Coordinates of C-alpha atoms and ligand atoms in Angstrom, one line a residue:
M211 CA 116.0 93.2 118.5
S212 CA 115.0 90.4 116.2
L213 CA 118.4 90.6 114.3
K214 CA 120.6 90.4 117.2
G215 CA 122.3 87.1 116.4
K216 CA 121.0 86.3 113.3
H217 CA 123.7 84.9 110.5
I218 CA 122.9 86.8 107.5
V219 CA 124.3 85.4 104.2
L220 CA 123.9 89.2 102.0
G221 CA 124.3 88.7 97.9
I222 CA 126.0 91.6 96.0
T223 CA 125.5 91.7 92.3
G224 CA 126.7 94.0 89.8
S225 CA 124.6 97.1 90.1
I226 CA 125.5 100.9 90.5
A227 CA 123.3 100.5 93.8
A228 CA 126.0 98.3 95.4
Y229 CA 127.2 101.2 97.3
K230 CA 124.3 100.9 99.1
S231 CA 125.0 97.4 100.4
A232 CA 128.1 98.9 102.5
T233 CA 125.1 100.7 104.7
L234 CA 123.0 97.7 104.4
T235 CA 126.0 96.1 105.8
R236 CA 126.6 98.5 108.6
L237 CA 123.1 98.8 109.8
L238 CA 123.0 94.8 110.0
I239 CA 126.0 94.4 112.0
K240 CA 125.2 97.3 114.2
K241 CA 121.7 95.5 114.7
G242 CA 123.7 92.8 116.1
A243 CA 123.8 90.5 112.8
E244 CA 126.6 88.6 111.7
V245 CA 127.0 89.2 107.7
Q246 CA 128.5 87.0 105.1
I247 CA 128.6 89.0 102.2
V248 CA 128.6 86.7 99.1
I249 CA 129.5 88.9 95.9
T250 CA 128.9 88.0 92.1
P251 CA 131.9 89.1 89.6
A252 CA 129.9 92.0 88.5
G253 CA 129.0 92.9 92.1
K254 CA 133.2 93.7 92.6
E255 CA 133.1 96.0 89.5
F256 CA 131.2 98.4 91.5
I257 CA 132.0 97.9 95.0
T258 CA 135.6 96.4 96.8
P259 CA 135.5 93.0 98.8
V260 CA 137.8 95.5 100.8
T261 CA 135.7 97.9 102.3
L262 CA 132.6 94.9 102.4
S263 CA 134.9 93.1 104.6
A264 CA 136.1 95.8 106.6
L265 CA 132.3 96.3 107.3
S266 CA 131.2 93.0 107.7
G267 CA 134.1 91.7 109.8
K268 CA 134.3 88.6 107.6
P269 CA 136.2 87.7 104.4
V270 CA 134.2 88.0 101.3
I271 CA 132.9 85.0 99.1
S272 CA 132.7 85.2 95.3
E273 CA 134.6 82.3 94.0
F274 CA 134.2 78.6 94.4
F275 CA 137.6 77.8 95.1
A276 CA 140.0 80.6 96.6
S277 CA 142.5 81.2 94.0
G278 CA 145.7 81.1 96.3
D279 CA 145.3 77.5 98.3
G280 CA 142.3 75.7 96.4
T281 CA 140.5 76.3 99.5
W282 CA 136.9 75.4 99.1
H283 CA 133.6 77.9 99.9
S284 CA 131.1 75.4 100.8
H285 CA 127.6 77.0 99.6
V286 CA 125.7 74.3 101.3
E287 CA 127.6 75.3 104.5
L288 CA 126.3 78.7 104.2
G289 CA 122.8 77.3 103.0
L290 CA 122.6 75.8 106.8
W291 CA 124.1 78.6 108.5
A292 CA 121.6 81.0 107.4
D293 CA 119.2 82.2 109.3
L294 CA 118.2 84.5 106.6
M295 CA 119.4 85.5 102.6
I296 CA 119.1 89.1 101.4
V297 CA 119.9 89.7 97.6
A298 CA 120.8 93.6 97.7
P299 CA 121.1 94.8 95.2
A300 CA 119.5 92.0 92.5
T301 CA 120.0 92.6 88.8
A302 CA 117.7 91.2 86.0
S303 CA 120.5 89.1 85.4
T304 CA 120.7 87.4 88.8
I305 CA 116.9 87.5 89.2
G306 CA 116.6 85.3 85.9
K307 CA 119.1 82.9 87.0
M308 CA 117.6 82.6 90.7
A309 CA 114.5 81.8 88.9
N310 CA 115.9 79.1 86.4
G311 CA 118.5 77.5 88.8
I312 CA 121.3 78.6 86.5
A313 CA 124.1 78.0 89.3
D314 CA 127.2 79.6 87.3
N315 CA 128.4 82.0 90.3
M316 CA 129.0 81.3 94.1
L317 CA 125.7 83.6 94.6
I318 CA 123.4 81.3 92.7
T319 CA 125.0 78.0 94.1
T320 CA 124.2 79.7 97.8
Y321 CA 120.4 80.4 97.1
L322 CA 120.1 77.1 95.7
S323 CA 121.6 75.4 98.8
M324 CA 119.6 77.8 101.0
K325 CA 117.4 76.3 103.6
A326 CA 116.3 80.1 105.6
P327 CA 114.2 82.5 104.1
V328 CA 115.2 84.7 101.0
F329 CA 114.8 88.4 100.5
V330 CA 115.4 90.1 97.3
A331 CA 115.6 93.3 96.8
P332 CA 115.5 94.3 92.4
A333 CA 117.7 97.4 91.7
M334 CA 117.5 98.4 87.8
D335 CA 116.5 100.9 85.0
L336 CA 113.0 101.3 84.3
D337 CA 112.8 99.7 81.5
M338 CA 114.1 96.5 82.4
Y339 CA 112.4 96.5 85.5
R340 CA 109.3 97.1 83.3
H341 CA 110.2 94.5 81.0
I342 CA 107.7 91.1 80.6
S343 CA 110.7 89.0 80.9
T344 CA 111.8 90.2 84.1
Q345 CA 108.1 90.5 85.7
R346 CA 107.9 86.6 84.5
N347 CA 111.2 85.8 86.7
I348 CA 110.1 88.1 89.6
G349 CA 107.1 86.3 89.3
M350 CA 108.8 82.7 89.6
L351 CA 110.6 83.9 93.0
R352 CA 107.5 85.1 94.4
N353 CA 105.5 81.6 93.9
D354 CA 109.0 79.6 95.0
G355 CA 108.2 81.6 98.2
V356 CA 110.9 84.2 97.7
H357 CA 110.3 87.6 99.4
I358 CA 110.6 90.4 96.9
I359 CA 111.2 94.1 98.5
D360 CA 110.0 96.4 95.4
P361 CA 111.6 98.4 93.9
G362 CA 111.3 102.6 94.9
E363 CA 110.6 105.4 92.6
G364 CA 112.9 108.1 91.6
E365 CA 115.9 109.2 89.7
L366 CA 117.7 106.3 88.2
A367 CA 121.5 105.7 87.4
S368 CA 120.4 106.4 83.9
H369 CA 118.7 109.5 84.8
L370 CA 115.4 108.8 84.1
E371 CA 112.8 109.0 86.3
G372 CA 110.9 105.7 87.3
K373 CA 110.2 102.5 89.5
G374 CA 114.1 100.6 89.5
R375 CA 115.3 102.1 92.3
M376 CA 116.3 99.8 94.5
E377 CA 114.5 100.2 98.2
E378 CA 117.1 102.2 100.6
P379 CA 119.1 100.0 103.2
E380 CA 117.1 101.1 106.4
K381 CA 113.4 100.0 104.6
I382 CA 115.2 96.6 104.3
V383 CA 116.5 96.3 107.3
A384 CA 112.6 97.0 108.5
V385 CA 110.9 94.8 106.4
V386 CA 113.3 92.3 107.4
E387 CA 112.7 92.9 111.2
Q388 CA 109.1 93.0 110.8
F389 CA 109.4 89.3 109.1
L390 CA 111.1 88.1 111.8
D391 CA 109.0 89.7 114.4
S392 CA 106.1 88.2 113.1
P393 CA 103.7 86.0 115.3
N394 CA 104.5 82.7 116.1
D395 CA 101.1 82.3 117.5
L396 CA 99.9 79.5 115.2
T397 CA 102.6 77.2 116.4
K398 CA 101.5 73.7 117.4
K399 CA 98.0 74.2 115.2
K400 CA 96.9 72.0 112.2
I401 CA 95.1 73.9 109.6
L402 CA 93.6 72.3 106.7
I403 CA 93.4 74.5 103.5
T404 CA 92.0 73.5 100.2
A405 CA 93.0 75.5 97.6
G406 CA 92.9 75.8 93.5
P407 CA 89.8 74.9 90.9
T408 CA 89.2 71.1 90.4
Y409 CA 88.4 69.5 87.4
E410 CA 85.6 67.0 86.5
R411 CA 86.8 65.0 83.3
I412 CA 84.1 64.8 80.7
D413 CA 86.5 62.2 78.6
P414 CA 89.9 61.3 78.4
V415 CA 90.7 65.0 77.0
R416 CA 88.5 66.8 78.2
F417 CA 87.1 68.3 81.3
I418 CA 84.6 70.9 83.2
G419 CA 87.0 73.6 85.5
N420 CA 86.9 77.1 86.5
F421 CA 89.5 80.0 86.6
S422 CA 90.7 80.0 90.0
S423 CA 94.3 79.8 90.1
G424 CA 95.2 78.7 93.9
K425 CA 97.1 82.1 94.7
M426 CA 94.8 83.0 97.3
G427 CA 94.9 79.3 98.7
F428 CA 98.3 79.1 98.3
A429 CA 99.1 82.7 100.2
L430 CA 97.1 81.5 103.0
A431 CA 99.3 78.2 103.5
E432 CA 102.3 80.6 103.6
E433 CA 100.9 82.6 105.9
C434 CA 99.8 79.8 108.3
A435 CA 103.3 78.1 107.8
S436 CA 105.1 81.3 108.5
R437 CA 103.2 81.9 111.9
G438 CA 104.4 78.3 113.1
A439 CA 101.5 76.1 112.1
E440 CA 101.3 72.7 110.5
V441 CA 99.1 73.1 106.8
L442 CA 97.6 70.3 104.9
L443 CA 97.6 72.3 101.7
I444 CA 94.8 69.9 99.1
T445 CA 94.8 71.8 96.0
G446 CA 93.5 71.2 92.9
P447 CA 95.4 71.5 89.7
T448 CA 97.6 74.4 89.8
A449 CA 101.1 75.4 88.1
L450 CA 102.3 77.0 91.7
S451 CA 104.6 75.6 93.8
L452 CA 106.0 76.0 97.4
S453 CA 109.0 75.1 99.7
H454 CA 107.8 75.6 103.5
P455 CA 108.6 73.3 105.1
N456 CA 105.7 73.3 107.3
I457 CA 103.2 72.4 104.8
R458 CA 102.2 69.2 103.3
R459 CA 100.9 69.2 100.2
V460 CA 98.1 67.0 98.4
D461 CA 97.1 67.2 94.7
V462 CA 94.1 66.2 93.4
E463 CA 92.3 66.6 90.5
S464 CA 88.3 66.4 91.0
A465 CA 85.8 67.7 93.6
R466 CA 85.5 64.3 94.8
E467 CA 89.0 63.6 95.6
M468 CA 89.5 66.8 97.5
Y469 CA 86.2 65.8 99.7
D470 CA 87.9 62.4 100.3
A471 CA 91.2 64.0 101.4
A472 CA 89.4 67.0 103.2
I473 CA 87.2 64.3 105.3
K474 CA 89.8 62.0 106.4
T475 CA 92.3 64.1 107.8
F476 CA 89.4 66.9 109.2
P477 CA 89.2 65.6 112.6
E478 CA 92.5 66.0 113.5
M479 CA 92.8 69.5 112.4
D480 CA 92.1 72.4 114.9
A481 CA 91.0 74.5 111.5
A482 CA 89.7 74.7 108.5
I483 CA 90.0 77.1 105.5
L484 CA 88.0 76.3 102.4
S485 CA 89.5 78.1 99.6
A486 CA 89.0 76.3 96.7
A487 CA 86.9 76.9 94.1
V488 CA 85.1 73.8 93.6
A489 CA 82.8 72.2 90.5
D490 CA 79.0 72.0 92.3
Y491 CA 78.8 69.7 89.6
R492 CA 80.2 67.0 87.4
P493 CA 79.3 64.9 84.1
A494 CA 77.1 62.0 85.0
Q495 CA 79.1 59.5 82.7
W496 CA 82.6 59.4 81.7
T497 CA 83.7 57.7 78.6
D498 CA 87.2 56.4 78.1
E499 CA 87.1 56.9 74.7
K500 CA 86.8 60.5 73.2
I501 CA 84.2 62.2 72.7
K502 CA 84.2 62.5 68.7
R503 CA 82.3 65.5 66.9
R504 CA 78.9 64.5 64.4
E505 CA 78.4 67.2 62.5
G506 CA 75.7 69.2 63.1
E507 CA 74.7 67.7 66.1
E508 CA 74.0 68.8 69.3
I509 CA 74.8 67.1 72.3
T510 CA 73.8 67.0 75.9
I511 CA 75.9 66.2 79.0
T512 CA 74.2 65.8 82.2
L513 CA 75.4 67.2 85.3
T514 CA 75.3 65.5 88.5
P515 CA 76.3 67.1 92.0
N516 CA 79.0 66.6 93.7
P517 CA 79.9 66.4 97.2
D518 CA 79.9 70.1 99.4
I519 CA 83.0 69.5 101.3
A520 CA 82.8 72.9 103.0
A521 CA 79.0 71.5 104.2
S522 CA 80.4 68.3 105.0
L523 CA 82.9 69.7 107.5
G524 CA 80.6 72.2 108.6
K525 CA 78.1 69.0 110.1
I526 CA 80.8 66.9 112.2
R527 CA 82.9 70.1 112.9
K528 CA 83.7 69.7 116.8
P529 CA 83.4 73.5 118.6
H530 CA 86.9 73.7 119.5
Q531 CA 87.6 73.4 115.3
L532 CA 87.4 76.7 113.6
I533 CA 86.1 77.0 110.2
I534 CA 86.9 79.9 107.3
G535 CA 84.6 79.4 104.5
F536 CA 84.9 81.8 101.2
A537 CA 82.0 83.1 99.0
L538 CA 81.8 84.6 95.5
E539 CA 78.6 86.3 94.9
T540 CA 77.8 88.3 91.5
S541 CA 73.9 90.0 93.8
N542 CA 73.2 90.6 97.1
E543 CA 76.9 90.2 98.1
E544 CA 76.8 90.2 102.0
S545 CA 73.3 88.3 102.5
N546 CA 74.7 85.5 100.1
A547 CA 77.5 85.4 101.8
G548 CA 76.4 85.1 105.7
R549 CA 73.4 82.6 104.5
K550 CA 75.9 80.7 103.1
M551 CA 78.0 81.4 106.3
E552 CA 75.3 79.7 108.2
K553 CA 74.2 77.0 106.3
K554 CA 77.6 75.7 106.1
N555 CA 78.5 76.4 109.5
F556 CA 81.3 78.3 108.8
D557 CA 82.9 80.8 112.1
F558 CA 83.8 83.2 109.8
I559 CA 83.2 83.8 105.4
V560 CA 85.4 85.7 103.2
L561 CA 83.7 87.7 100.6
N562 CA 85.1 88.1 97.4
S563 CA 84.4 90.8 95.5
L564 CA 84.4 90.7 91.3
Q565 CA 83.1 94.2 90.8
D566 CA 86.5 95.6 91.5
K567 CA 89.5 95.6 89.2
G568 CA 92.5 93.8 90.2
A569 CA 90.0 91.2 92.8
G570 CA 89.4 87.5 91.9
F571 CA 90.3 84.8 90.1
G572 CA 93.7 84.8 88.6
Y573 CA 94.8 88.2 89.8
D574 CA 97.8 88.6 92.3
T575 CA 95.5 90.9 94.4
N576 CA 92.7 91.0 96.1
K577 CA 89.6 92.5 97.7
V578 CA 87.4 91.1 100.8
T579 CA 85.1 91.8 103.2
I580 CA 85.4 89.3 106.0
L581 CA 81.7 88.7 107.9
S582 CA 81.9 86.5 111.3
R583 CA 79.1 84.5 112.6
K584 CA 78.7 87.0 115.8
G585 CA 77.7 89.7 112.8
E586 CA 80.9 91.5 112.9
K587 CA 81.9 92.7 109.6
H588 CA 85.5 93.6 108.6
S589 CA 86.2 95.7 105.0
F590 CA 89.5 96.0 103.6
E591 CA 91.4 97.5 100.7
L592 CA 92.7 95.9 97.4
K593 CA 95.6 94.6 98.6
T594 CA 98.0 91.5 97.4
K595 CA 97.1 87.9 98.4
K596 CA 99.7 87.5 100.6
E597 CA 98.3 90.9 103.0
V598 CA 94.8 90.1 102.6
A599 CA 95.9 86.2 104.1
K600 CA 97.4 88.0 106.8
D601 CA 94.2 89.9 107.4
I602 CA 92.3 87.0 107.3
I603 CA 94.4 85.2 109.5
D604 CA 94.4 87.9 112.1
T605 CA 90.8 88.7 112.1
A606 CA 89.8 85.1 112.0
F607 CA 92.1 83.8 114.5
T608 CA 92.3 86.8 117.3
T609 CA 88.4 86.6 117.3
F610 CA 87.9 83.0 117.4
E611 CA 90.8 82.6 120.3
N612 CA 89.6 85.5 122.3
S613 CA 86.0 84.2 122.2
K614 CA 86.8 80.9 123.5
Ligands
LIG1145 N1 82.6 74.8 98.8 C1 83.3 73.2 99.0 N2 82.5 72.6 98.5 C2 81.5 72.3 97.0 C3 81.4 73.8 96.6 C4 81.7 75.0 97.3 O1 83.8 73.3 99.7 N3 81.4 71.6 96.8 C5 83.1 75.5 99.5 C6 84.2 76.7 98.8 O2 85.6 76.4 99.2 C7 83.8 78.2 99.6 C8 82.5 77.6 99.8 O3 81.9 75.8 100.0 O4 84.5 78.1 100.9 C9 81.1 78.3 99.2 O5 81.7 78.0 97.9 P1 80.6 78.6 96.7 O6 81.2 78.1 95.1 O7 80.2 80.2 96.9 O8 79.0 78.1 97.2 P2 78.0 77.1 96.8 O9 77.6 76.5 98.0 O10 78.6 76.2 95.4 O11 77.0 77.9 96.1 P3 76.7 79.0 95.0 O12 77.7 78.5 94.0 O13 75.3 78.2 94.2 O14 77.1 80.2 95.3

């Protein structure tokens, strides 16, 4: 249903798995999509444009110019035409070029011009897939908002067994359909999200900070935006990036800057999700000269409290405004989190677990329990932060809307 009439750019690269692209094209066409294939020069060594154009019903694009008559293929127009781009199979080389913007073929220039969501289905040998460089590039693409369809396990072209097989075409179609069918239930909602750490300056070169990466807040921003919300993401210092048109990003450094940005914008919001790891204290004094080392002498830094952003928003909130807070506790987790929710006037609190391997600061995964003001408790397994974001939004928004 969801693929009917959709414009899909299908990128094909030089991998043995390119034979599966023929099936993928056929499945997409059968579902009613229009498919424009863009193939790399190496891709053509594995599957011919004749087969692909017969299946897609359109000439396959590979070069910047048609050599016969000099017709120029516009990657810019393809970027505007597409509702979705799928790169399947994606080799280590193409993934590396996409991550780093190395635009030396038509497929990469098309990717760089793409306005639509992009899906990538890697295919390679298990050692190449595991290599630190490949993993780094895949991580960069994820951070850039590209959807990675993880490869499956099984026998590879090298006859070795392991992870690296391109996901089956039926599964790729299912993933894409699920994405297109994802609810637009947050359309017109304005959502404020705080994310990342705050840095509190000691002198011009030093600060007090924490290990928050911002990944959970960014995943929440992506989830809300993909469901149609207008997101204001107020983030502390982080290396993360995003590109969703529905997300407005405001970069701040300290808790006081985050407080000012949040207080100013909250009255016009429908909801606030407070995932930032805000420093509770900052140095009472700030020197504009670097503090010098004095041999054998101890130094003391006096700390003064920062404003509590969450509690301040909780005080000025209107009944129609939803507030979701976070808690990270090391003892009596649930009762402490419950008390925090009451004190700060949240509707929901997301309790992060530090007990589980793979959960919390810096990881791509998280394990949470969501407590509601009405006494409900939802516990979830260890999942990717993207999946956790979906669980949080599903739980909080559905319950909140139903209770109105
Ligand atoms: N929070 C905030 N501003 C602060 C401190 C916390 O907005 N100055 C928010 C966090 O983003 C989170 C919630 O309050 O949503 C709870 O944060 P947490 O650090 O667990 O609570 P604290 O109030 O700092 O309590 P403590 O550190 O003593 O557990």
